[in-house]
Amino acid sequence: MELRNDDVLIHEHYTRPMVRALMVKPMFEWFKDTDKWFEEHNIPMILAVVADGIDVYPEWVDYIKQRQHRYRIELHCHTHVNFRHLDEDTIYDLLMPAKDKVEKTFGCEVNRWYAPFSRNGFPGGDATVGMKVCERMGIKFHT
């Protein structure tokens, strides 16, 4: 079983449910509330990180670093856009610097890309383009 928390460090391009959630409290507060439960039950989690949020949320980044032993940190995106209509080279140009930023910030190795918007965000509408991009980056495409 894989437990994954997507949209970690997101700060723009919210979905409608996210906008409703933000009316209650900030994303970092939602993250801490759910993370507390996982920590209490000693359940490790995969964090799919939005790289451009690293500079926006230093407190959230510090929170993750302090608990990093509990996480596997992976790539979600540079910004939370839908990759469905982007070509391979554009996607690579967006993701490679994002991967580098996540790795440098957290001192980890990114091994997977978890595309935003699940299957609706697969480049070209299927996994083929995403797999090619990930092959170029030396990581796996999560389908």
mmCIF file with all atom_site columns, C-alpha atoms in Angstrom:
data_model
loop_
_atom_site.group_PDB
_atom_site.id
_atom_site.type_symbol
_atom_site.label_atom_id
_atom_site.label_alt_id
_atom_site.label_comp_id
_atom_site.label_asym_id
_atom_site.label_entity_id
_atom_site.label_seq_id
_atom_site.pdbx_PDB_ins_code
_atom_site.Cartn_x
_atom_site.Cartn_y
_atom_site.Cartn_z
_atom_site.occupancy
_atom_site.B_iso_or_equiv
_atom_site.pdbx_formal_charge
_atom_site.auth_seq_id
_atom_site.auth_comp_id
_atom_site.auth_asym_id
_atom_site.auth_atom_id
_atom_site.pdbx_PDB_model_num
ATOM 1   C CA . MET A 1 1   ? 0.000   0.000  0.000   1.00 0.00 ? 1   MET A CA 1
ATOM 2   C CA . GLU A 1 2   ? 1.199   3.497  -0.805  1.00 0.00 ? 2   GLU A CA 1
ATOM 3   C CA . LEU A 1 3   ? 0.065   6.505  1.199   1.00 0.00 ? 3   LEU A CA 1
ATOM 4   C CA . ARG A 1 4   ? 0.748   9.717  -0.647  1.00 0.00 ? 4   ARG A CA 1
ATOM 5   C CA . ASN A 1 5   ? 0.085   13.336 0.135   1.00 0.00 ? 5   ASN A CA 1
ATOM 6   C CA . ASP A 1 6   ? -0.087  15.305 -3.130  1.00 0.00 ? 6   ASP A CA 1
ATOM 7   C CA . ASP A 1 7   ? 0.074   19.071 -3.590  1.00 0.00 ? 7   ASP A CA 1
ATOM 8   C CA . VAL A 1 8   ? 2.591   19.567 -0.796  1.00 0.00 ? 8   VAL A CA 1
ATOM 9   C CA . LEU A 1 9   ? 3.702   23.240 -0.831  1.00 0.00 ? 9   LEU A CA 1
ATOM 10  C CA . ILE A 1 10  ? 1.014   24.237 -3.343  1.00 0.00 ? 10  ILE A CA 1
ATOM 11  C CA . HIS A 1 11  ? 0.280   27.963 -3.459  1.00 0.00 ? 11  HIS A CA 1
ATOM 12  C CA . GLU A 1 12  ? -1.495  28.525 -6.776  1.00 0.00 ? 12  GLU A CA 1
ATOM 13  C CA . HIS A 1 13  ? -3.604  26.813 -9.442  1.00 0.00 ? 13  HIS A CA 1
ATOM 14  C CA . TYR A 1 14  ? -6.005  25.354 -6.883  1.00 0.00 ? 14  TYR A CA 1
ATOM 15  C CA . THR A 1 15  ? -8.803  22.956 -7.748  1.00 0.00 ? 15  THR A CA 1
ATOM 16  C CA . ARG A 1 16  ? -12.365 23.790 -6.645  1.00 0.00 ? 16  ARG A CA 1
ATOM 17  C CA . PRO A 1 17  ? -12.198 21.511 -3.578  1.00 0.00 ? 17  PRO A CA 1
ATOM 18  C CA . MET A 1 18  ? -8.937  23.196 -2.571  1.00 0.00 ? 18  MET A CA 1
ATOM 19  C CA . VAL A 1 19  ? -10.525 26.638 -2.828  1.00 0.00 ? 19  VAL A CA 1
ATOM 20  C CA . ARG A 1 20  ? -13.331 25.472 -0.516  1.00 0.00 ? 20  ARG A CA 1
ATOM 21  C CA . ALA A 1 21  ? -10.776 24.014 1.923   1.00 0.00 ? 21  ALA A CA 1
ATOM 22  C CA . LEU A 1 22  ? -8.837  27.290 1.942   1.00 0.00 ? 22  LEU A CA 1
ATOM 23  C CA . MET A 1 23  ? -11.958 29.056 3.191   1.00 0.00 ? 23  MET A CA 1
ATOM 24  C CA . VAL A 1 24  ? -11.530 27.069 6.409   1.00 0.00 ? 24  VAL A CA 1
ATOM 25  C CA . LYS A 1 25  ? -7.747  27.233 6.912   1.00 0.00 ? 25  LYS A CA 1
ATOM 26  C CA . PRO A 1 26  ? -4.451  27.436 4.997   1.00 0.00 ? 26  PRO A CA 1
ATOM 27  C CA . MET A 1 27  ? -3.032  24.416 3.170   1.00 0.00 ? 27  MET A CA 1
ATOM 28  C CA . PHE A 1 28  ? -0.118  24.108 5.602   1.00 0.00 ? 28  PHE A CA 1
ATOM 29  C CA . GLU A 1 29  ? -2.597  23.773 8.478   1.00 0.00 ? 29  GLU A CA 1
ATOM 30  C CA . TRP A 1 30  ? -4.484  21.026 6.610   1.00 0.00 ? 30  TRP A CA 1
ATOM 31  C CA . PHE A 1 31  ? -1.161  19.291 5.998   1.00 0.00 ? 31  PHE A CA 1
ATOM 32  C CA . LYS A 1 32  ? -0.131  19.469 9.671   1.00 0.00 ? 32  LYS A CA 1
ATOM 33  C CA . ASP A 1 33  ? -3.506  18.166 10.839  1.00 0.00 ? 33  ASP A CA 1
ATOM 34  C CA . THR A 1 34  ? -3.364  15.083 8.616   1.00 0.00 ? 34  THR A CA 1
ATOM 35  C CA . ASP A 1 35  ? 0.344   14.566 9.203   1.00 0.00 ? 35  ASP A CA 1
ATOM 36  C CA . LYS A 1 36  ? -0.232  14.508 12.959  1.00 0.00 ? 36  LYS A CA 1
ATOM 37  C CA . TRP A 1 37  ? -2.495  11.483 12.574  1.00 0.00 ? 37  TRP A CA 1
ATOM 38  C CA . PHE A 1 38  ? 0.054   9.663  10.408  1.00 0.00 ? 38  PHE A CA 1
ATOM 39  C CA . GLU A 1 39  ? 2.796   10.478 12.913  1.00 0.00 ? 39  GLU A CA 1
ATOM 40  C CA . GLU A 1 40  ? 0.728   9.260  15.881  1.00 0.00 ? 40  GLU A CA 1
ATOM 41  C CA . HIS A 1 41  ? 0.193   5.931  14.102  1.00 0.00 ? 41  HIS A CA 1
ATOM 42  C CA . ASN A 1 42  ? 3.804   5.715  12.879  1.00 0.00 ? 42  ASN A CA 1
ATOM 43  C CA . ILE A 1 43  ? 2.722   5.553  9.239   1.00 0.00 ? 43  ILE A CA 1
ATOM 44  C CA . PRO A 1 44  ? 5.283   6.691  6.664   1.00 0.00 ? 44  PRO A CA 1
ATOM 45  C CA . MET A 1 45  ? 4.075   8.799  3.774   1.00 0.00 ? 45  MET A CA 1
ATOM 46  C CA . ILE A 1 46  ? 5.119   9.853  0.302   1.00 0.00 ? 46  ILE A CA 1
ATOM 47  C CA . LEU A 1 47  ? 5.087   13.608 -0.227  1.00 0.00 ? 47  LEU A CA 1
ATOM 48  C CA . ALA A 1 48  ? 4.514   14.741 -3.814  1.00 0.00 ? 48  ALA A CA 1
ATOM 49  C CA . VAL A 1 49  ? 6.039   18.231 -3.716  1.00 0.00 ? 49  VAL A CA 1
ATOM 50  C CA . VAL A 1 50  ? 5.181   21.353 -5.731  1.00 0.00 ? 50  VAL A CA 1
ATOM 51  C CA . ALA A 1 51  ? 8.681   22.806 -6.202  1.00 0.00 ? 51  ALA A CA 1
ATOM 52  C CA . ASP A 1 52  ? 7.824   26.491 -6.578  1.00 0.00 ? 52  ASP A CA 1
ATOM 53  C CA . GLY A 1 53  ? 6.241   26.433 -3.109  1.00 0.00 ? 53  GLY A CA 1
ATOM 54  C CA . ILE A 1 54  ? 9.662   25.838 -1.565  1.00 0.00 ? 54  ILE A CA 1
ATOM 55  C CA . ASP A 1 55  ? 10.425  29.561 -1.660  1.00 0.00 ? 55  ASP A CA 1
ATOM 56  C CA . VAL A 1 56  ? 6.888   30.555 -0.632  1.00 0.00 ? 56  VAL A CA 1
ATOM 57  C CA . TYR A 1 57  ? 6.598   28.379 2.490   1.00 0.00 ? 57  TYR A CA 1
ATOM 58  C CA . PRO A 1 58  ? 9.897   28.306 4.446   1.00 0.00 ? 58  PRO A CA 1
ATOM 59  C CA . GLU A 1 59  ? 8.033   27.284 7.626   1.00 0.00 ? 59  GLU A CA 1
ATOM 60  C CA . TRP A 1 60  ? 6.406   24.329 5.827   1.00 0.00 ? 60  TRP A CA 1
ATOM 61  C CA . VAL A 1 61  ? 9.781   23.319 4.349   1.00 0.00 ? 61  VAL A CA 1
ATOM 62  C CA . ASP A 1 62  ? 11.338  23.389 7.838   1.00 0.00 ? 62  ASP A CA 1
ATOM 63  C CA . TYR A 1 63  ? 8.450   21.304 9.188   1.00 0.00 ? 63  TYR A CA 1
ATOM 64  C CA . ILE A 1 64  ? 9.101   18.652 6.522   1.00 0.00 ? 64  ILE A CA 1
ATOM 65  C CA . LYS A 1 65  ? 12.861  18.678 7.112   1.00 0.00 ? 65  LYS A CA 1
ATOM 66  C CA . GLN A 1 66  ? 12.361  18.129 10.858  1.00 0.00 ? 66  GLN A CA 1
ATOM 67  C CA . ARG A 1 67  ? 10.272  15.015 10.143  1.00 0.00 ? 67  ARG A CA 1
ATOM 68  C CA . GLN A 1 68  ? 11.943  13.904 6.950   1.00 0.00 ? 68  GLN A CA 1
ATOM 69  C CA . HIS A 1 69  ? 12.753  10.461 8.356   1.00 0.00 ? 69  HIS A CA 1
ATOM 70  C CA . ARG A 1 70  ? 9.029   9.705  8.044   1.00 0.00 ? 70  ARG A CA 1
ATOM 71  C CA . TYR A 1 71  ? 8.671   10.717 4.404   1.00 0.00 ? 71  TYR A CA 1
ATOM 72  C CA . ARG A 1 72  ? 9.720   9.703  0.954   1.00 0.00 ? 72  ARG A CA 1
ATOM 73  C CA . ILE A 1 73  ? 9.874   12.947 -1.000  1.00 0.00 ? 73  ILE A CA 1
ATOM 74  C CA . GLU A 1 74  ? 8.948   12.842 -4.680  1.00 0.00 ? 74  GLU A CA 1
ATOM 75  C CA . LEU A 1 75  ? 8.106   15.298 -7.450  1.00 0.00 ? 75  LEU A CA 1
ATOM 76  C CA . HIS A 1 76  ? 4.603   16.525 -8.165  1.00 0.00 ? 76  HIS A CA 1
ATOM 77  C CA . CYS A 1 77  ? 5.383   19.520 -10.392 1.00 0.00 ? 77  CYS A CA 1
ATOM 78  C CA . HIS A 1 78  ? 7.057   22.896 -10.622 1.00 0.00 ? 78  HIS A CA 1
ATOM 79  C CA . THR A 1 79  ? 3.713   24.720 -10.460 1.00 0.00 ? 79  THR A CA 1
ATOM 80  C CA . HIS A 1 80  ? 0.374   22.984 -10.147 1.00 0.00 ? 80  HIS A CA 1
ATOM 81  C CA . VAL A 1 81  ? -0.618  23.027 -13.816 1.00 0.00 ? 81  VAL A CA 1
ATOM 82  C CA . ASN A 1 82  ? -2.298  20.360 -15.904 1.00 0.00 ? 82  ASN A CA 1
ATOM 83  C CA . PHE A 1 83  ? 0.310   18.732 -18.141 1.00 0.00 ? 83  PHE A CA 1
ATOM 84  C CA . ARG A 1 84  ? -2.280  17.121 -20.429 1.00 0.00 ? 84  ARG A CA 1
ATOM 85  C CA . HIS A 1 85  ? -1.764  19.512 -23.346 1.00 0.00 ? 85  HIS A CA 1
ATOM 86  C CA . LEU A 1 86  ? 1.986   20.057 -23.037 1.00 0.00 ? 86  LEU A CA 1
ATOM 87  C CA . ASP A 1 87  ? 4.584   18.421 -25.263 1.00 0.00 ? 87  ASP A CA 1
ATOM 88  C CA . GLU A 1 88  ? 7.485   16.303 -24.073 1.00 0.00 ? 88  GLU A CA 1
ATOM 89  C CA . ASP A 1 89  ? 10.164  19.004 -24.311 1.00 0.00 ? 89  ASP A CA 1
ATOM 90  C CA . THR A 1 90  ? 8.047   21.599 -22.468 1.00 0.00 ? 90  THR A CA 1
ATOM 91  C CA . ILE A 1 91  ? 7.281   19.140 -19.697 1.00 0.00 ? 91  ILE A CA 1
ATOM 92  C CA . TYR A 1 92  ? 10.943  18.199 -19.374 1.00 0.00 ? 92  TYR A CA 1
ATOM 93  C CA . ASP A 1 93  ? 11.944  21.881 -19.248 1.00 0.00 ? 93  ASP A CA 1
ATOM 94  C CA . LEU A 1 94  ? 9.455   22.435 -16.394 1.00 0.00 ? 94  LEU A CA 1
ATOM 95  C CA . LEU A 1 95  ? 10.190  19.302 -14.410 1.00 0.00 ? 95  LEU A CA 1
ATOM 96  C CA . MET A 1 96  ? 13.966  18.942 -14.527 1.00 0.00 ? 96  MET A CA 1
ATOM 97  C CA . PRO A 1 97  ? 14.688  22.186 -12.622 1.00 0.00 ? 97  PRO A CA 1
ATOM 98  C CA . ALA A 1 98  ? 11.839  21.325 -10.232 1.00 0.00 ? 98  ALA A CA 1
ATOM 99  C CA . LYS A 1 99  ? 13.383  17.914 -9.552  1.00 0.00 ? 99  LYS A CA 1
ATOM 100 C CA . ASP A 1 100 ? 16.759  19.535 -8.910  1.00 0.00 ? 100 ASP A CA 1
ATOM 101 C CA . LYS A 1 101 ? 15.223  22.094 -6.548  1.00 0.00 ? 101 LYS A CA 1
ATOM 102 C CA . VAL A 1 102 ? 13.395  19.431 -4.523  1.00 0.00 ? 102 VAL A CA 1
ATOM 103 C CA . GLU A 1 103 ? 16.533  17.297 -4.281  1.00 0.00 ? 103 GLU A CA 1
ATOM 104 C CA . LYS A 1 104 ? 18.744  20.216 -3.215  1.00 0.00 ? 104 LYS A CA 1
ATOM 105 C CA . THR A 1 105 ? 16.222  21.555 -0.711  1.00 0.00 ? 105 THR A CA 1
ATOM 106 C CA . PHE A 1 106 ? 15.560  18.255 1.036   1.00 0.00 ? 106 PHE A CA 1
ATOM 107 C CA . GLY A 1 107 ? 18.869  16.474 0.378   1.00 0.00 ? 107 GLY A CA 1
ATOM 108 C CA . CYS A 1 108 ? 17.043  13.553 -1.157  1.00 0.00 ? 108 CYS A CA 1
ATOM 109 C CA . GLU A 1 109 ? 16.872  11.696 -4.432  1.00 0.00 ? 109 GLU A CA 1
ATOM 110 C CA . VAL A 1 110 ? 13.629  12.086 -6.373  1.00 0.00 ? 110 VAL A CA 1
ATOM 111 C CA . ASN A 1 111 ? 12.681  8.763  -7.963  1.00 0.00 ? 111 ASN A CA 1
ATOM 112 C CA . ARG A 1 112 ? 9.140   9.379  -9.245  1.00 0.00 ? 112 ARG A CA 1
ATOM 113 C CA . TRP A 1 113 ? 6.910   11.954 -10.844 1.00 0.00 ? 113 TRP A CA 1
ATOM 114 C CA . TYR A 1 114 ? 3.315   11.992 -9.641  1.00 0.00 ? 114 TYR A CA 1
ATOM 115 C CA . ALA A 1 115 ? 1.533   14.046 -12.301 1.00 0.00 ? 115 ALA A CA 1
ATOM 116 C CA . PRO A 1 116 ? -1.003  16.624 -11.065 1.00 0.00 ? 116 PRO A CA 1
ATOM 117 C CA . PHE A 1 117 ? -4.677  15.899 -11.744 1.00 0.00 ? 117 PHE A CA 1
ATOM 118 C CA . SER A 1 118 ? -4.113  12.119 -11.815 1.00 0.00 ? 118 SER A CA 1
ATOM 119 C CA . ARG A 1 119 ? -5.029  10.481 -15.109 1.00 0.00 ? 119 ARG A CA 1
ATOM 120 C CA . ASN A 1 120 ? -6.654  13.699 -16.308 1.00 0.00 ? 120 ASN A CA 1
ATOM 121 C CA . GLY A 1 121 ? -3.216  15.300 -16.171 1.00 0.00 ? 121 GLY A CA 1
ATOM 122 C CA . PHE A 1 122 ? -1.338  12.655 -18.109 1.00 0.00 ? 122 PHE A CA 1
ATOM 123 C CA . PRO A 1 123 ? 0.514   14.332 -20.947 1.00 0.00 ? 123 PRO A CA 1
ATOM 124 C CA . GLY A 1 124 ? -1.195  13.628 -24.243 1.00 0.00 ? 124 GLY A CA 1
ATOM 125 C CA . GLY A 1 125 ? -4.054  11.985 -22.376 1.00 0.00 ? 125 GLY A CA 1
ATOM 126 C CA . ASP A 1 126 ? -2.081  8.816  -21.654 1.00 0.00 ? 126 ASP A CA 1
ATOM 127 C CA . ALA A 1 127 ? 1.073   7.802  -19.861 1.00 0.00 ? 127 ALA A CA 1
ATOM 128 C CA . THR A 1 128 ? 3.354   7.567  -22.929 1.00 0.00 ? 128 THR A CA 1
ATOM 129 C CA . VAL A 1 129 ? 4.672   11.153 -22.967 1.00 0.00 ? 129 VAL A CA 1
ATOM 130 C CA . GLY A 1 130 ? 5.078   11.183 -19.187 1.00 0.00 ? 130 GLY A CA 1
ATOM 131 C CA . MET A 1 131 ? 7.080   7.958  -19.310 1.00 0.00 ? 131 MET A CA 1
ATOM 132 C CA . LYS A 1 132 ? 9.373   9.412  -21.989 1.00 0.00 ? 132 LYS A CA 1
ATOM 133 C CA . VAL A 1 133 ? 9.962   12.572 -19.950 1.00 0.00 ? 133 VAL A CA 1
ATOM 134 C CA . CYS A 1 134 ? 10.701  10.547 -16.845 1.00 0.00 ? 134 CYS A CA 1
ATOM 135 C CA . GLU A 1 135 ? 13.073  8.293  -18.757 1.00 0.00 ? 135 GLU A CA 1
ATOM 136 C CA . ARG A 1 136 ? 15.021  11.403 -19.824 1.00 0.00 ? 136 ARG A CA 1
ATOM 137 C CA . MET A 1 137 ? 15.076  12.572 -16.187 1.00 0.00 ? 137 MET A CA 1
ATOM 138 C CA . GLY A 1 138 ? 16.124  9.182  -14.821 1.00 0.00 ? 138 GLY A CA 1
ATOM 139 C CA . ILE A 1 139 ? 12.992  8.700  -12.727 1.00 0.00 ? 139 ILE A CA 1
ATOM 140 C CA . LYS A 1 140 ? 9.764   6.668  -12.938 1.00 0.00 ? 140 LYS A CA 1
ATOM 141 C CA . PHE A 1 141 ? 6.386   7.950  -14.030 1.00 0.00 ? 141 PHE A CA 1
ATOM 142 C CA . HIS A 1 142 ? 3.707   7.023  -11.554 1.00 0.00 ? 142 HIS A CA 1
ATOM 143 C CA . THR A 1 143 ? 0.653   5.709  -13.304 1.00 0.00 ? 143 THR A CA 1
#
